[in-house]
Amino acid sequence: MNHFWNEEEGVFELVFNERKDEQSASESTDDDALSFKYTLFVKPGEKWIQIFTDVYPVSKIPEEKKQS
């Protein structure tokens, strides 16, 4: 898991790499058909936090969503 504070959007981004099998995921599994990546966005508020995400197979992540 990687985490970032996105100052512009005011959200924490928690980035996870997962696999569909029993093996451990790593950064090198991005092109593997058995792996996927997802990001949880945590937006703090005065009384509540919002948690939301979009989930894509790695091969179908829209270009504007990919992180460099």
PDB file of C-alpha atoms in Angstrom:
ATOM      1  CA  MET A   1       0.000   0.000   0.000  1.00  0.00           C
ATOM      2  CA  ASN A   2       1.143   3.523  -0.798  1.00  0.00           C
ATOM      3  CA  HIS A   3      -0.457   6.642   0.632  1.00  0.00           C
ATOM      4  CA  PHE A   4      -0.508  10.280  -0.440  1.00  0.00           C
ATOM      5  CA  TRP A   5      -2.085  13.552   0.644  1.00  0.00           C
ATOM      6  CA  ASN A   6      -3.668  15.303  -2.351  1.00  0.00           C
ATOM      7  CA  GLU A   7      -3.616  18.951  -1.286  1.00  0.00           C
ATOM      8  CA  GLU A   8      -5.542  20.167  -4.342  1.00  0.00           C
ATOM      9  CA  GLU A   9      -8.497  17.793  -3.761  1.00  0.00           C
ATOM     10  CA  GLY A  10      -8.190  17.713   0.048  1.00  0.00           C
ATOM     11  CA  VAL A  11      -8.152  13.895   0.188  1.00  0.00           C
ATOM     12  CA  PHE A  12      -5.869  11.109   1.371  1.00  0.00           C
ATOM     13  CA  GLU A  13      -5.205   8.552  -1.372  1.00  0.00           C
ATOM     14  CA  LEU A  14      -4.499   4.974  -0.273  1.00  0.00           C
ATOM     15  CA  VAL A  15      -3.208   2.927  -3.231  1.00  0.00           C
ATOM     16  CA  PHE A  16      -3.373  -0.888  -3.013  1.00  0.00           C
ATOM     17  CA  ASN A  17      -1.981  -3.604  -5.306  1.00  0.00           C
ATOM     18  CA  GLU A  18      -3.822  -6.927  -5.077  1.00  0.00           C
ATOM     19  CA  ARG A  19      -3.767 -10.308  -6.793  1.00  0.00           C
ATOM     20  CA  LYS A  20      -6.587 -12.746  -7.539  1.00  0.00           C
ATOM     21  CA  ASP A  21      -4.469 -15.720  -6.449  1.00  0.00           C
ATOM     22  CA  GLU A  22      -2.589 -16.585  -3.247  1.00  0.00           C
ATOM     23  CA  GLN A  23       0.652 -14.818  -4.182  1.00  0.00           C
ATOM     24  CA  SER A  24       1.725 -11.471  -2.765  1.00  0.00           C
ATOM     25  CA  ALA A  25       1.241  -8.403  -4.930  1.00  0.00           C
ATOM     26  CA  SER A  26       4.098  -6.047  -5.710  1.00  0.00           C
ATOM     27  CA  GLU A  27       4.737  -3.010  -7.901  1.00  0.00           C
ATOM     28  CA  SER A  28       6.095  -5.331 -10.618  1.00  0.00           C
ATOM     29  CA  THR A  29       2.711  -7.087 -10.970  1.00  0.00           C
ATOM     30  CA  ASP A  30       1.052  -4.121 -12.726  1.00  0.00           C
ATOM     31  CA  ASP A  31       1.061  -5.872 -16.117  1.00  0.00           C
ATOM     32  CA  ASP A  32       0.040  -9.255 -14.707  1.00  0.00           C
ATOM     33  CA  ALA A  33      -3.467 -10.411 -15.731  1.00  0.00           C
ATOM     34  CA  LEU A  34      -4.019 -11.712 -12.177  1.00  0.00           C
ATOM     35  CA  SER A  35      -3.342  -8.375 -10.497  1.00  0.00           C
ATOM     36  CA  PHE A  36      -5.277  -5.181 -10.008  1.00  0.00           C
ATOM     37  CA  LYS A  37      -4.762  -1.832  -8.333  1.00  0.00           C
ATOM     38  CA  TYR A  38      -7.284   0.293  -6.520  1.00  0.00           C
ATOM     39  CA  THR A  39      -7.255   3.597  -4.680  1.00  0.00           C
ATOM     40  CA  LEU A  40      -9.353   4.548  -1.672  1.00  0.00           C
ATOM     41  CA  PHE A  41      -9.969   8.268  -1.309  1.00  0.00           C
ATOM     42  CA  VAL A  42     -10.522   9.508   2.248  1.00  0.00           C
ATOM     43  CA  LYS A  43     -11.877  13.049   2.529  1.00  0.00           C
ATOM     44  CA  PRO A  44     -11.961  14.449   6.062  1.00  0.00           C
ATOM     45  CA  GLY A  45     -14.792  16.798   6.996  1.00  0.00           C
ATOM     46  CA  GLU A  46     -15.891  18.583  10.153  1.00  0.00           C
ATOM     47  CA  LYS A  47     -18.042  15.720  11.496  1.00  0.00           C
ATOM     48  CA  TRP A  48     -17.662  12.950   8.917  1.00  0.00           C
ATOM     49  CA  ILE A  49     -15.197  11.454   6.494  1.00  0.00           C
ATOM     50  CA  GLN A  50     -16.088  10.337   2.977  1.00  0.00           C
ATOM     51  CA  ILE A  51     -14.525   7.156   1.603  1.00  0.00           C
ATOM     52  CA  PHE A  52     -14.933   6.397  -2.088  1.00  0.00           C
ATOM     53  CA  THR A  53     -13.146   4.485  -4.853  1.00  0.00           C
ATOM     54  CA  ASP A  54     -13.195   3.380  -8.495  1.00  0.00           C
ATOM     55  CA  VAL A  55     -11.966  -0.152  -9.292  1.00  0.00           C
ATOM     56  CA  TYR A  56     -10.529  -1.122 -12.687  1.00  0.00           C
ATOM     57  CA  PRO A  57      -8.544  -4.120 -13.970  1.00  0.00           C
ATOM     58  CA  VAL A  58      -4.984  -2.869 -14.444  1.00  0.00           C
ATOM     59  CA  SER A  59      -5.233  -3.277 -18.217  1.00  0.00           C
ATOM     60  CA  LYS A  60      -8.379  -1.088 -18.363  1.00  0.00           C
ATOM     61  CA  ILE A  61      -7.429   1.863 -16.160  1.00  0.00           C
ATOM     62  CA  PRO A  62      -8.296   5.091 -18.019  1.00  0.00           C
ATOM     63  CA  GLU A  63      -5.206   7.113 -18.974  1.00  0.00           C
ATOM     64  CA  GLU A  64      -6.321  10.091 -16.873  1.00  0.00           C
ATOM     65  CA  LYS A  65      -6.490   7.826 -13.779  1.00  0.00           C
ATOM     66  CA  LYS A  66      -3.022   6.268 -14.152  1.00  0.00           C
ATOM     67  CA  GLN A  67      -0.324   7.462 -11.771  1.00  0.00           C
ATOM     68  CA  SER A  68       3.181   8.057 -13.029  1.00  0.00           C
TER      69      SER A  68
END
